[in-house]
Amino acid sequence: MISDAIETTQCQRKDPVDLFHSGHFVKICAPMVRYSKLAFRTLVRKYNCDLCYTPMIIAADFVRSVKARDSEFTTSKGDRPLIVQFAANEAQVLSDAARIVCPFADGIDLNCGCPQRWAMAEGYGACLINKPELVQDMVRHVRNQVENPRFSVSIKIRIHDDLKRTVDLCRKAEATGVSWITVHGRNVEERHQPVHYDAIKIIKQNLSIPIVANGDVKTLKDAENIHHMTGTDGKNSAYFGYYFSKFARKWTF
């Protein structure tokens, strides 16, 4: 539950990007519909989860409705570091949503990876990977309007069939000031097909910001294996994070 007013007070929080410079890969609990609420986040933090996301929230509804804010976003003092994931297709709306959650979270994530038909029909999710200029505009607006320089702005994407387009999208996002990029290693049409970890590796090799690998991470061992498949070892391992949603979900039983 959060205040009705849009907060512009500068939030003095640790920069979540620092996690990627800790000397080990970052264990991240993915944004999951119905699962990633406060109670679940509290649970996985007890098992050494480094960073948690909220479920995806429609930014326009969140900005417009107090009821939506009270329903979709609840947090607590120990719920940190926390990233709020939004679905958005308008720069100012995303910026307004980011300003609302800034006092209560450490960053926002723009969902550019959801392949569900309803989301893409509304201009949300994976359709945004084909609109790099719009993604840049949304990232830029948040950067310019949220006063806290430590407030992270990240994006989650899927890959194109032509990987050059994905690399171009990521480079444009990086140039605009995105904090890190999560890459789900499947294209928009793929669901249960094998994850293209080679594509994630190529993306990492072409960028200097942290890259988070996403897709079929079911155990901590999976995360370690994917780390070695997609990136370098040694200190550079700090530049990788892994979603462990299914791994975390097992702990609830």
XYZ file of C-alpha atoms in Angstrom:
253
model
C 0.000 0.000 0.000
C 1.388 3.379 -0.958
C 0.448 7.031 -0.852
C -2.035 8.504 -3.300
C 0.266 11.389 -4.163
C 3.031 11.106 -6.730
C 6.195 11.337 -4.680
C 9.165 13.255 -5.999
C 11.202 13.116 -2.800
C 14.681 11.812 -3.446
C 15.092 8.294 -2.094
C 18.367 7.515 -0.407
C 18.809 3.837 -1.266
C 21.620 1.569 -2.289
C 22.103 1.181 -5.998
C 20.969 -2.351 -7.008
C 23.560 -2.241 -9.790
C 26.155 -2.705 -7.039
C 24.945 -6.304 -6.709
C 26.452 -7.044 -10.096
C 29.864 -5.969 -8.808
C 29.810 -8.233 -5.754
C 32.088 -10.934 -7.163
C 29.422 -13.610 -7.689
C 26.476 -14.065 -10.004
C 23.280 -12.499 -8.763
C 20.316 -14.710 -7.809
C 17.109 -12.987 -8.838
C 13.509 -13.980 -8.226
C 11.575 -13.377 -11.423
C 8.388 -11.352 -11.774
C 5.700 -14.042 -11.734
C 1.962 -13.477 -12.088
C 0.224 -14.152 -8.756
C 3.428 -15.486 -7.150
C 5.774 -12.534 -6.695
C 3.752 -10.695 -4.071
C 5.158 -9.640 -0.706
C 4.664 -12.969 1.106
C 6.518 -14.921 -1.578
C 9.302 -12.360 -1.782
C 9.706 -12.538 1.997
C 10.074 -16.317 1.734
C 12.691 -16.416 -1.007
C 14.787 -13.754 0.694
C 15.281 -16.245 3.541
C 17.032 -18.514 1.017
C 19.669 -16.046 -0.166
C 17.764 -14.447 -3.005
C 19.728 -11.299 -3.866
C 17.062 -9.308 -5.698
C 13.273 -9.603 -6.042
C 10.798 -8.331 -8.598
C 7.094 -7.632 -8.226
C 4.666 -9.190 -10.691
C 4.133 -7.140 -13.847
C 1.893 -4.133 -13.155
C 0.036 -2.126 -15.819
C 1.535 1.341 -15.395
C -1.494 3.237 -16.737
C -3.862 1.598 -14.231
C -1.339 2.053 -11.437
C -1.043 5.790 -12.063
C -4.773 6.303 -12.569
C -6.239 4.291 -9.700
C -5.631 4.283 -5.942
C -7.446 0.947 -5.809
C -5.036 -0.525 -8.357
C -2.044 0.727 -6.378
C -3.327 -0.725 -3.112
C -4.117 -4.031 -4.821
C -1.023 -4.462 -6.947
C 1.785 -3.115 -4.786
C 2.441 -3.963 -1.146
C 5.848 -3.911 0.484
C 7.552 -3.808 3.865
C 10.730 -2.526 5.468
C 12.605 -5.786 4.873
C 11.494 -6.145 1.272
C 14.706 -4.805 -0.254
C 16.257 -4.599 -2.725
C 13.081 -4.523 -4.780
C 12.375 -3.909 -8.464
C 8.857 -3.029 -9.617
C 8.104 -4.325 -13.096
C 5.731 -2.295 -15.249
C 3.997 -2.837 -18.559
C 3.870 0.474 -20.380
C 3.732 1.994 -23.836
C 3.874 5.708 -22.973
C 6.957 7.447 -21.632
C 5.215 9.885 -19.304
C 2.970 7.202 -17.814
C 5.957 5.002 -17.025
C 7.773 7.953 -15.520
C 4.785 8.822 -13.322
C 4.573 5.216 -12.132
C 8.297 5.205 -11.350
C 7.973 8.400 -9.322
C 5.166 6.850 -7.287
C 7.157 3.757 -6.299
C 10.543 5.454 -5.913
C 10.260 5.942 -2.130
C 9.356 2.276 -1.682
C 11.583 0.421 -4.153
C 15.083 0.409 -5.632
C 14.197 0.521 -9.300
C 11.700 -0.227 -12.039
C 11.821 -2.685 -14.909
C 10.084 -2.205 -18.256
C 8.597 -5.442 -19.547
C 9.539 -5.856 -23.206
C 9.320 -9.632 -23.106
C 5.757 -10.742 -22.333
C 4.533 -12.705 -25.388
C 0.886 -12.980 -24.352
C -1.496 -11.852 -27.072
C -3.499 -9.483 -24.880
C -0.345 -7.659 -23.814
C 1.001 -7.291 -27.325
C -2.388 -6.147 -28.601
C -2.279 -3.321 -26.051
C 1.228 -2.322 -27.120
C 2.891 -3.876 -24.070
C 5.459 -6.610 -23.615
C 7.362 -8.272 -26.419
C 6.019 -6.018 -29.177
C 8.324 -3.335 -27.761
C 11.433 -5.157 -28.979
C 10.412 -3.891 -32.410
C 10.141 -0.299 -31.148
C 13.637 0.576 -29.892
C 13.035 4.335 -30.124
C 9.976 4.057 -27.866
C 11.950 1.961 -25.382
C 14.669 4.609 -25.399
C 12.106 7.355 -24.839
C 10.571 5.560 -21.868
C 13.954 4.894 -20.254
C 15.014 8.495 -20.863
C 11.856 9.915 -19.285
C 12.336 7.886 -16.110
C 15.987 8.872 -15.912
C 15.128 12.555 -16.333
C 12.167 12.699 -13.970
C 13.127 10.445 -11.056
C 15.408 12.516 -8.864
C 17.298 9.670 -7.239
C 20.343 8.793 -9.420
C 20.626 5.409 -7.678
C 17.137 4.363 -8.762
C 17.678 1.684 -11.397
C 15.894 1.484 -14.740
C 16.117 -1.924 -16.402
C 14.340 -3.731 -19.217
C 13.457 -7.343 -19.917
C 13.402 -8.510 -23.541
C 13.035 -11.514 -25.801
C 15.274 -12.076 -28.795
C 14.629 -11.520 -32.516
C 15.124 -14.200 -35.141
C 17.779 -11.837 -36.490
C 20.028 -11.430 -33.477
C 21.593 -8.292 -34.952
C 18.292 -6.507 -34.271
C 18.422 -7.594 -30.626
C 21.998 -6.394 -30.228
C 21.010 -3.075 -31.810
C 18.064 -2.728 -29.403
C 20.300 -3.459 -26.420
C 22.969 -0.996 -27.543
C 20.360 1.735 -27.934
C 18.972 1.008 -24.479
C 22.472 1.027 -23.024
C 23.212 4.391 -24.649
C 20.060 5.828 -23.074
C 21.156 4.836 -19.583
C 19.462 1.516 -18.852
C 20.962 -0.103 -15.733
C 20.890 -3.709 -16.925
C 19.027 -5.891 -19.402
C 17.362 -9.223 -18.737
C 17.339 -11.447 -21.822
C 14.863 -14.288 -22.142
C 16.596 -16.481 -24.678
C 13.551 -17.267 -26.820
C 11.767 -15.354 -29.558
C 8.174 -14.151 -29.295
C 6.713 -17.325 -30.796
C 8.711 -19.798 -28.726
C 7.354 -21.172 -25.449
C 8.881 -24.514 -24.437
C 11.590 -24.785 -27.070
C 15.217 -24.864 -25.862
C 16.589 -21.529 -24.697
C 19.124 -19.899 -27.033
C 21.910 -19.403 -24.500
C 24.333 -18.748 -27.346
C 22.300 -15.651 -28.187
C 22.541 -14.390 -24.612
C 26.304 -14.892 -24.753
C 26.569 -12.845 -27.955
C 24.495 -10.042 -26.451
C 26.718 -9.982 -23.378
C 29.830 -9.805 -25.535
C 28.462 -6.718 -27.287
C 27.483 -4.701 -24.216
C 29.244 -3.313 -21.176
C 26.275 -3.180 -18.790
C 25.105 -6.204 -16.735
C 23.110 -8.844 -18.586
C 20.718 -11.175 -16.757
C 20.055 -14.597 -18.293
C 16.438 -15.781 -18.188
C 14.868 -19.032 -19.288
C 14.683 -22.585 -17.852
C 16.569 -21.771 -14.654
C 15.053 -24.418 -12.372
C 17.844 -25.047 -9.867
C 20.920 -23.323 -8.536
C 22.994 -25.798 -10.555
C 21.155 -24.664 -13.687
C 22.128 -21.105 -12.836
C 25.780 -22.067 -12.456
C 25.767 -23.965 -15.747
C 24.089 -21.112 -17.607
C 26.611 -18.724 -16.131
C 29.428 -20.737 -17.676
C 27.594 -21.140 -20.993
C 26.778 -17.491 -21.478
C 29.618 -15.549 -19.923
C 33.171 -15.297 -18.744
C 34.471 -16.599 -15.425
C 36.429 -14.988 -12.607
C 35.574 -11.448 -11.533
C 33.509 -10.889 -14.666
C 30.969 -13.285 -13.227
C 29.679 -10.298 -11.284
C 28.036 -9.112 -14.481
C 25.502 -11.918 -14.556
C 22.285 -12.600 -12.705
C 19.833 -15.461 -12.946
C 16.124 -15.763 -12.433
C 15.377 -18.740 -10.242
C 11.608 -18.603 -10.112
C 10.952 -22.350 -10.374
C 13.811 -23.077 -7.998
C 12.358 -20.662 -5.472
C 8.877 -22.018 -5.965
C 10.060 -25.466 -4.856
C 10.918 -24.017 -1.457
C 7.255 -23.309 -0.735
C 6.497 -27.026 -0.359
